[in-house]
């Protein structure tokens, strides 16, 4: 598995290999300069013992400043290059995942879970970016730092150098122990924040239902619980961080004190110069940051490999509903005529379902024919509609559109011939005009305005309050329960504000009960949003919960 992951990493870096190699070359230059600067400092300090001139010291200092400035610039450039590769891979990967998800059948997101898909497309992709940017840069820099710095230290004094870096494995072990805990705590904190965000998003979307059912206190309590969980996770992470970094500083300080204690004896014996000791101190300080960072880098590397596998697993998933390899042409209906639709023993079963959603359904619809499919909940009405556009997999030879088997034609061509209007509307984050032209982004303004008229969106001016006599009935066989009352259309996007005044119960046309109803206060009147008004005496409106209602003008 490790070889497979390394192969994946190479595959992702291969398109950017020139940039990566340039960044690595820049890191080599940075580390060479980092090794040379302490040696220059050593030379300046040792030269001070035999007398010095101000001009010589200024010249050496200027050289050190120039080299340090160049090193800082090259270091910044290397980070921009390597981190830029990670960012570019992240952007490309998100685009690939989004395009791949659009190819999947609608039921896949429902069965997999939108949260799982979003987690792989966001958090896992970010981990991949850290793997290919931060982890690659840090591992390369640490390897170069030790490869170039240790020989320079050993050349000055081998035993003193080994004693100075002898505590660094303890620093690495500390980072490994605390780093894993920090990663887990950070992941819990992110999950708590995601849970808190989900609750806020759900409550904002369903604020009407919360108020209708008076559940403000329940939602307030749920938010408080999740908010406390997020606070506790954040405090745990802060405590771990505030413990780890002082420990690293302590280990680094002990290493430095050990170097000073042993180095003072070497100075006294004359086996070590002051410049040598200063150079060793600079080298030890230089290795502190890469060593401390190595633990985090290894954690990021391991997490990134796991995330890379999760992303690849997502990208390897092929949609169950695809266009055939050799699609047949779909005959387009003549303008204004519509299409012919035929089902021949259509049978459909959802995965892992115990019973059939559709069992041997057969019918034939001619162009222009209007048909209503009526039945109880769960009888297969929605499944039938989804089958027409192959939103669910359809057996071959059972559903035909304009004489073509829907499984033998290209998906895009098929779905361009099918218009599906869901019961609950959905608006994208765009203008109303852009939502109307969603199916045809290049539609002219005149076509958009015509669609708005057809959708009854042309009402812009306020309408006068008109009192309407309304009648609504619920029937069960010969038994009928009828409500009569009055309503008013109010506002520029008219609301049907109504109240029932009378209740009547009839059996077979014979009135069994007639009772007057109390009139509610004006501010408590229920209302529906007007969708359409037919001149023949019907109103269509949508309630707060999204349900549709037909009203007859009495």
XYZ file of C-alpha atoms in Angstrom:
554
model
C 0.000 0.000 0.000
C 2.906 2.365 0.811
C 4.353 1.858 -2.669
C 0.933 2.555 -4.170
C 0.646 5.806 -2.217
C 4.138 6.915 -3.224
C 3.143 6.144 -6.789
C 0.060 8.317 -6.361
C 2.171 11.156 -4.974
C 4.550 10.928 -7.932
C 1.585 10.887 -10.313
C 0.153 14.067 -8.827
C 3.548 15.818 -8.830
C 4.566 14.682 -12.324
C 2.724 17.480 -14.216
C 4.495 19.997 -11.956
C 7.901 18.306 -11.822
C 9.719 21.304 -13.332
C 8.333 23.615 -10.662
C 9.053 21.099 -7.899
C 12.643 20.579 -9.087
C 13.143 24.348 -9.257
C 11.829 24.669 -5.711
C 14.140 21.880 -4.500
C 17.114 23.558 -6.216
C 16.189 26.799 -4.446
C 16.129 24.907 -1.123
C 19.628 23.584 -1.848
C 20.824 27.162 -2.359
C 19.113 28.264 0.862
C 20.740 25.507 2.905
C 24.183 26.144 1.387
C 23.890 29.794 2.371
C 22.641 28.794 5.834
C 25.749 26.657 6.333
C 28.125 29.325 5.025
C 26.840 32.172 7.216
C 27.994 30.672 10.592
C 31.403 30.000 9.028
C 31.662 33.655 7.989
C 30.669 34.724 11.503
C 33.312 32.395 12.923
C 35.963 33.928 10.707
C 35.023 37.479 11.719
C 35.066 36.644 15.446
C 38.380 34.821 15.276
C 39.931 37.694 13.326
C 39.002 40.081 16.134
C 41.555 38.449 18.470
C 44.537 39.757 16.474
C 43.215 43.292 16.040
C 40.862 44.600 13.415
C 39.946 47.624 11.382
C 36.463 49.061 11.251
C 36.430 48.898 7.451
C 37.185 45.166 7.478
C 34.441 44.473 10.014
C 31.929 46.577 8.067
C 32.873 44.791 4.854
C 32.379 41.360 6.451
C 29.132 42.486 8.065
C 27.848 43.832 4.748
C 28.681 40.492 3.101
C 26.772 38.619 5.818
C 23.767 40.952 5.451
C 23.763 40.523 1.669
C 23.968 36.743 1.899
C 21.240 36.622 4.585
C 18.998 38.811 2.403
C 19.598 36.613 -0.637
C 18.902 33.526 1.487
C 15.609 35.011 2.702
C 14.540 35.900 -0.838
C 15.424 32.471 -2.236
C 13.658 30.787 0.706
C 10.513 32.803 0.022
C 10.735 31.925 -3.678
C 11.120 28.196 -2.918
C 8.061 28.255 -0.657
C 6.019 30.064 -3.268
C 6.998 27.442 -5.844
C 6.373 24.319 -3.757
C 3.303 25.649 -1.919
C 2.007 26.864 -5.273
C 2.182 23.298 -6.574
C 0.035 22.173 -3.643
C -2.491 24.923 -4.315
C -2.610 24.118 -8.029
C -3.126 20.420 -7.323
C -5.895 21.351 -4.859
C -7.687 23.505 -7.452
C -7.350 20.857 -10.181
C -8.471 18.103 -7.820
C -11.568 20.008 -6.701
C -12.486 20.592 -10.343
C -12.019 16.892 -11.129
C -14.120 15.840 -8.135
C -16.897 18.291 -8.992
C -17.005 17.153 -12.628
C -16.921 13.524 -11.486
C -19.811 14.058 -9.057
C -21.926 15.592 -11.811
C -21.568 12.322 -13.735
C -22.951 10.224 -10.877
C -26.572 9.168 -10.652
C -28.718 11.166 -8.172
C -29.239 8.195 -5.878
C -25.498 7.858 -5.238
C -25.286 11.042 -3.157
C -28.327 9.957 -1.140
C -26.908 6.499 -0.419
C -23.358 7.724 0.258
C -24.377 10.741 2.278
C -23.808 14.359 1.267
C -21.677 14.925 4.381
C -19.262 12.141 3.380
C -18.982 13.448 -0.182
C -18.410 17.035 0.986
C -15.821 15.842 3.519
C -13.789 14.127 0.797
C -14.125 17.068 -1.568
C -13.008 19.622 1.035
C -11.145 18.308 4.097
C -9.436 15.423 2.297
C -8.443 17.638 -0.619
C -6.947 20.137 1.836
C -4.930 17.304 3.409
C -3.674 16.338 -0.050
C -2.642 19.949 -0.609
C -0.658 19.926 2.658
C 0.920 16.620 1.652
C 2.100 17.846 -1.747
C 3.014 21.345 -0.554
C 3.948 21.647 3.101
C 5.042 18.020 3.682
C 7.188 17.826 0.530
C 8.829 21.183 1.300
C 9.424 20.384 4.969
C 10.816 16.884 4.398
C 13.150 18.140 1.671
C 14.308 21.082 3.779
C 14.915 18.878 6.856
C 16.918 16.343 4.842
C 19.059 19.097 3.297
C 19.505 20.845 6.644
C 20.887 17.731 8.326
C 22.887 16.615 5.265
C 24.725 19.954 5.016
C 24.813 21.136 8.646
C 26.010 17.996 10.441
C 29.219 17.635 8.342
C 30.038 21.302 9.052
C 29.476 20.775 12.796
C 31.515 17.560 12.859
C 34.356 19.321 11.078
C 34.516 21.856 13.941
C 34.270 19.394 16.875
C 32.753 15.903 16.484
C 32.104 15.089 20.154
C 30.720 18.493 21.025
C 28.446 18.357 17.988
C 27.084 14.924 18.900
C 26.475 16.033 22.475
C 24.612 19.137 21.293
C 22.240 17.258 18.977
C 21.908 14.255 21.276
C 18.660 15.619 22.755
C 17.018 16.151 19.363
C 15.549 12.619 19.183
C 13.741 13.473 22.434
C 12.352 16.575 20.746
C 11.174 14.501 17.778
C 9.586 11.927 20.095
C 7.758 14.689 21.981
C 6.391 16.124 18.749
C 5.296 12.689 17.586
C 3.444 12.043 20.858
C 1.764 15.431 21.052
C 1.376 15.827 17.290
C -0.936 12.822 16.985
C -3.028 14.094 19.885
C -3.190 17.556 18.313
C -4.302 16.097 14.993
C -7.099 14.147 16.671
C -8.182 17.149 18.732
C -8.115 19.403 15.698
C -10.228 16.899 13.778
C -12.747 16.791 16.638
C -12.832 20.574 16.727
C -13.522 20.681 12.975
C -16.280 18.095 13.371
C -17.836 20.107 16.206
C -17.704 23.256 14.093
C -19.273 21.384 11.165
C -22.052 20.086 13.426
C -22.676 23.600 14.745
C -22.748 24.994 11.204
C -25.157 22.268 10.060
C -27.571 23.162 12.863
C -27.442 26.876 12.013
C -27.989 26.126 8.317
C -30.924 23.808 9.037
C -32.544 26.307 11.405
C -32.188 29.160 8.916
C -33.739 26.989 6.188
C -36.552 25.748 8.408
C -37.180 28.895 10.447
C -40.852 28.913 9.426
C -41.418 25.380 10.722
C -39.593 26.217 13.962
C -41.879 29.186 14.572
C -45.076 27.419 13.484
C -44.479 24.545 15.927
C -43.008 26.767 18.653
C -39.679 24.918 18.850
C -37.457 27.933 19.541
C -36.520 26.650 23.018
C -35.620 23.189 21.675
C -33.402 24.623 18.948
C -31.813 27.041 21.423
C -30.932 24.115 23.683
C -29.546 22.084 20.770
C -27.385 25.037 19.710
C -26.126 25.512 23.287
C -25.097 21.831 23.503
C -23.190 21.913 20.231
C -21.677 25.282 21.065
C -20.389 23.913 24.397
C -18.969 20.859 22.615
C -17.103 23.116 20.172
C -15.801 25.258 23.051
C -14.557 22.203 24.977
C -12.790 20.777 21.900
C -11.154 24.152 21.195
C -9.939 24.427 24.803
C -8.459 20.909 24.713
C -6.548 21.789 21.560
C -5.324 25.054 23.098
C -4.101 23.220 26.236
C -2.161 20.698 24.151
C -0.549 23.441 22.091
C 0.342 25.481 25.170
C 2.011 22.374 26.643
C 3.892 21.229 23.542
C 5.642 24.423 22.487
C 7.124 25.239 25.930
C 8.402 21.649 26.065
C 10.132 22.088 22.718
C 11.633 25.358 23.881
C 12.838 23.664 27.066
C 14.525 20.815 25.194
C 16.155 23.311 22.835
C 17.385 25.398 25.768
C 18.835 22.322 27.536
C 20.672 21.387 24.337
C 22.083 24.907 24.110
C 23.103 24.916 27.790
C 24.823 21.561 27.303
C 26.725 22.981 24.358
C 27.806 26.039 26.369
C 28.849 23.962 29.374
C 30.951 21.542 27.351
C 32.194 24.242 24.999
C 33.514 26.428 27.835
C 35.820 23.588 28.852
C 37.017 23.277 25.270
C 37.655 27.037 25.170
C 39.658 26.891 28.383
C 41.836 24.077 27.068
C 42.394 25.907 23.797
C 41.005 23.115 21.647
C 38.117 25.350 20.515
C 38.045 28.999 19.513
C 35.302 31.475 20.359
C 34.353 31.605 16.675
C 34.030 27.827 16.600
C 31.721 27.870 19.627
C 29.557 30.637 18.139
C 29.343 28.732 14.852
C 28.247 25.577 16.690
C 25.613 27.557 18.609
C 24.248 28.963 15.321
C 24.198 25.478 13.767
C 22.356 23.988 16.764
C 19.777 26.785 16.669
C 19.386 26.221 12.940
C 18.469 22.546 13.429
C 15.855 23.216 16.140
C 13.024 24.321 13.824
C 13.380 21.540 11.180
C 13.590 18.919 13.937
C 10.517 20.221 15.784
C 8.634 20.541 12.506
C 9.520 17.022 11.431
C 6.949 15.458 13.779
C 4.155 17.620 12.359
C 5.423 16.898 8.869
C 5.259 13.138 9.370
C 1.718 13.436 10.759
C 0.694 15.568 7.782
C 2.361 13.097 5.438
C 0.476 10.137 6.906
C -2.842 12.003 7.036
C -2.326 13.210 3.471
C -1.706 9.676 2.211
C -4.939 8.461 3.803
C -6.835 11.411 2.336
C -5.257 10.766 -1.046
C -6.585 7.210 -0.962
C -10.057 8.462 0.021
C -10.071 10.964 -2.843
C -8.856 8.334 -5.307
C -11.575 5.975 -4.102
C -14.110 8.692 -4.884
C -12.643 9.335 -8.342
C -12.498 5.620 -9.178
C -16.233 5.270 -8.642
C -17.945 4.897 -12.007
C -21.599 5.962 -12.369
C -24.066 3.112 -12.640
C -26.089 5.058 -15.218
C -24.005 5.927 -18.290
C -24.498 6.587 -21.966
C -24.034 3.492 -24.131
C -20.729 3.113 -25.955
C -22.527 3.357 -29.309
C -25.592 5.525 -28.671
C -28.496 5.517 -31.086
C -29.848 8.845 -32.364
C -32.946 10.092 -30.569
C -35.589 11.442 -32.900
C -36.578 14.942 -31.854
C -40.301 15.731 -31.950
C -41.594 18.386 -34.283
C -42.070 21.776 -32.573
C -45.382 21.948 -30.759
C -46.202 18.236 -31.115
C -44.542 16.665 -28.043
C -43.053 13.189 -27.813
C -44.465 9.672 -27.692
C -43.754 7.627 -24.569
C -44.294 3.883 -24.135
C -43.624 1.496 -21.241
C -43.496 -2.247 -21.874
C -43.648 -4.182 -18.621
C -41.482 -1.617 -16.833
C -40.057 -3.174 -13.671
C -37.808 -1.325 -11.229
C -36.223 -2.283 -7.915
C -33.953 -0.020 -5.877
C -30.688 -1.493 -4.504
C -31.161 -3.471 -1.276
C -34.956 -2.967 -1.483
C -37.234 -5.827 -0.471
C -40.025 -5.020 -2.906
C -40.347 -3.682 -6.420
C -40.832 0.040 -6.927
C -42.503 -0.635 -10.317
C -43.882 -4.028 -11.299
C -44.733 -4.657 -14.945
C -46.044 -1.162 -15.747
C -47.244 -0.797 -19.339
C -48.795 2.213 -21.082
C -48.603 4.181 -24.309
C -48.819 7.982 -24.514
C -49.253 9.773 -27.814
C -47.754 13.207 -28.569
C -49.823 15.984 -26.997
C -51.710 13.627 -24.681
C -52.168 14.782 -21.074
C -52.122 12.038 -18.419
C -52.307 12.214 -14.610
C -50.804 9.409 -12.525
C -52.627 9.077 -9.207
C -51.897 6.730 -6.334
C -51.013 6.466 -2.657
C -47.619 7.320 -1.202
C -44.976 4.777 -2.203
C -46.849 3.319 -5.175
C -44.100 4.341 -7.642
C -45.239 7.682 -9.093
C -41.915 9.415 -8.482
C -39.973 6.338 -9.588
C -41.862 6.343 -12.884
C -41.073 10.002 -13.514
C -37.406 9.508 -12.635
C -37.217 6.485 -14.925
C -38.262 8.567 -17.935
C -35.074 10.656 -17.664
C -32.982 7.663 -16.489
C -32.421 9.223 -13.075
C -32.670 5.593 -11.982
C -31.432 2.618 -13.980
C -34.024 1.222 -16.350
C -33.875 -2.303 -17.815
C -33.269 -2.355 -21.545
C -36.288 -2.593 -23.828
C -38.870 -1.516 -21.221
C -39.143 2.251 -21.762
C -39.315 3.940 -25.154
C -39.275 7.624 -26.121
C -40.181 8.523 -29.712
C -39.565 4.924 -30.717
C -36.077 4.765 -29.129
C -35.124 2.643 -26.161
C -34.054 5.164 -23.478
C -31.107 2.918 -22.528
C -29.725 3.061 -26.087
C -29.527 6.853 -26.483
C -27.067 9.364 -25.076
C -28.003 10.609 -21.611
C -27.573 14.278 -22.476
C -29.753 13.948 -25.565
C -32.419 12.063 -23.599
C -32.566 14.512 -20.719
C -32.789 17.468 -23.068
C -36.131 16.013 -24.206
C -37.508 15.524 -20.682
C -38.713 18.371 -18.456
C -39.252 17.543 -14.800
C -40.924 20.045 -12.469
C -40.457 18.950 -8.834
C -43.105 19.534 -6.217
C -40.760 21.733 -4.195
C -39.095 24.532 -6.115
C -35.392 25.361 -5.850
C -33.682 28.665 -6.591
C -29.964 28.844 -7.309
C -27.920 31.720 -5.910
C -28.485 33.933 -8.937
C -30.986 36.393 -10.316
C -34.535 35.286 -11.050
C -33.847 35.731 -14.767
C -30.806 33.437 -14.570
C -32.890 30.837 -12.736
C -35.528 31.002 -15.485
C -32.936 30.511 -18.222
C -31.147 27.704 -16.320
C -32.099 25.087 -18.924
C -30.938 27.367 -21.750
C -28.280 29.818 -20.515
C -28.207 31.599 -23.895
C -31.957 32.292 -23.965
C -32.967 35.774 -25.100
C -34.641 38.210 -22.728
C -37.950 37.885 -24.590
C -37.997 34.127 -23.930
C -37.232 34.757 -20.258
C -40.103 37.229 -19.983
C -42.472 34.775 -21.668
C -41.444 32.048 -19.199
C -42.058 34.497 -16.353
C -45.576 35.135 -17.633
C -46.238 31.392 -17.887
C -44.992 30.957 -14.318
C -47.312 33.757 -13.131
C -44.350 35.935 -12.159
C -45.626 38.918 -14.084
C -47.572 40.348 -11.104
C -45.441 43.290 -9.976
C -47.867 46.054 -9.083
C -49.830 45.882 -5.828
C -53.326 44.540 -6.252
C -56.330 46.021 -4.557
C -57.698 44.024 -1.669
C -60.513 42.052 -3.244
C -62.817 39.996 -1.063
C -63.283 36.500 -2.457
C -65.804 33.856 -1.482
C -63.876 30.601 -1.058
C -64.942 27.000 -0.812
C -62.714 24.034 -0.025
C -63.812 20.416 0.458
C -62.362 17.068 1.543
C -64.213 13.965 0.338
C -64.049 10.334 1.390
C -66.420 8.302 -0.765
C -69.920 9.781 -0.341
C -68.821 11.716 2.779
C -67.878 15.363 2.177
C -66.455 17.942 4.612
C -66.740 21.439 3.144
C -65.407 24.742 4.437
C -66.762 28.101 3.258
C -65.254 31.475 3.973
C -63.731 34.648 2.594
C -60.262 35.543 1.412
C -58.290 38.576 0.261
C -55.367 38.950 -2.121
C -52.845 41.245 -0.446
C -49.509 42.695 -1.635
C -47.504 42.935 -4.861
C -46.710 39.191 -4.823
C -50.232 38.417 -3.696
C -50.826 36.460 -0.538
C -54.173 34.726 -0.202
C -55.246 35.681 3.318
C -58.339 33.750 4.329
C -60.628 32.637 7.130
C -63.351 29.982 7.194
C -66.786 31.051 8.417
C -68.807 27.850 8.030
C -68.269 24.080 8.248
C -70.645 21.666 6.503
C -70.691 17.838 6.649
C -72.688 16.006 3.975
C -73.409 12.376 3.099
C -74.515 11.631 -0.454
C -75.647 15.238 -0.947
C -77.627 15.303 2.308
C -76.400 17.858 4.857
C -75.713 16.204 8.214
C -74.104 19.124 10.009
C -73.709 22.851 9.415
C -71.847 24.955 11.968
C -70.572 28.536 12.060
C -66.870 28.969 12.880
C -65.435 31.785 15.046
C -63.563 34.479 13.158
C -59.884 34.725 14.143
C -58.108 38.009 14.884
C -56.820 39.817 11.781
C -53.149 39.423 12.765
C -53.614 35.649 13.201
C -55.217 34.976 9.827
C -53.531 32.137 7.903
C -52.273 32.811 4.391
C -51.104 31.039 1.248
C -48.836 32.385 -1.495
C -50.779 32.813 -4.742
C -49.366 30.811 -7.655
C -52.082 31.118 -10.299
C -55.598 32.378 -10.747
C -57.763 30.827 -13.416
C -60.578 32.943 -14.897
C -62.915 29.960 -14.719
C -63.019 30.268 -10.929
C -59.998 28.448 -9.473
C -57.017 29.579 -7.418
C -53.757 27.684 -6.916
C -51.674 28.581 -3.856
C -48.778 27.214 -1.798
C -48.775 27.077 2.001
C -45.958 27.746 4.462
C -44.942 24.109 4.538
C -44.693 23.945 0.739
C -47.972 22.097 0.131
C -50.156 23.012 -2.834
C -53.874 23.753 -2.584
C -56.636 24.387 -5.137
C -59.410 26.771 -4.151
C -62.749 27.181 -5.875
C -64.359 30.602 -5.978
C -67.855 30.113 -4.624
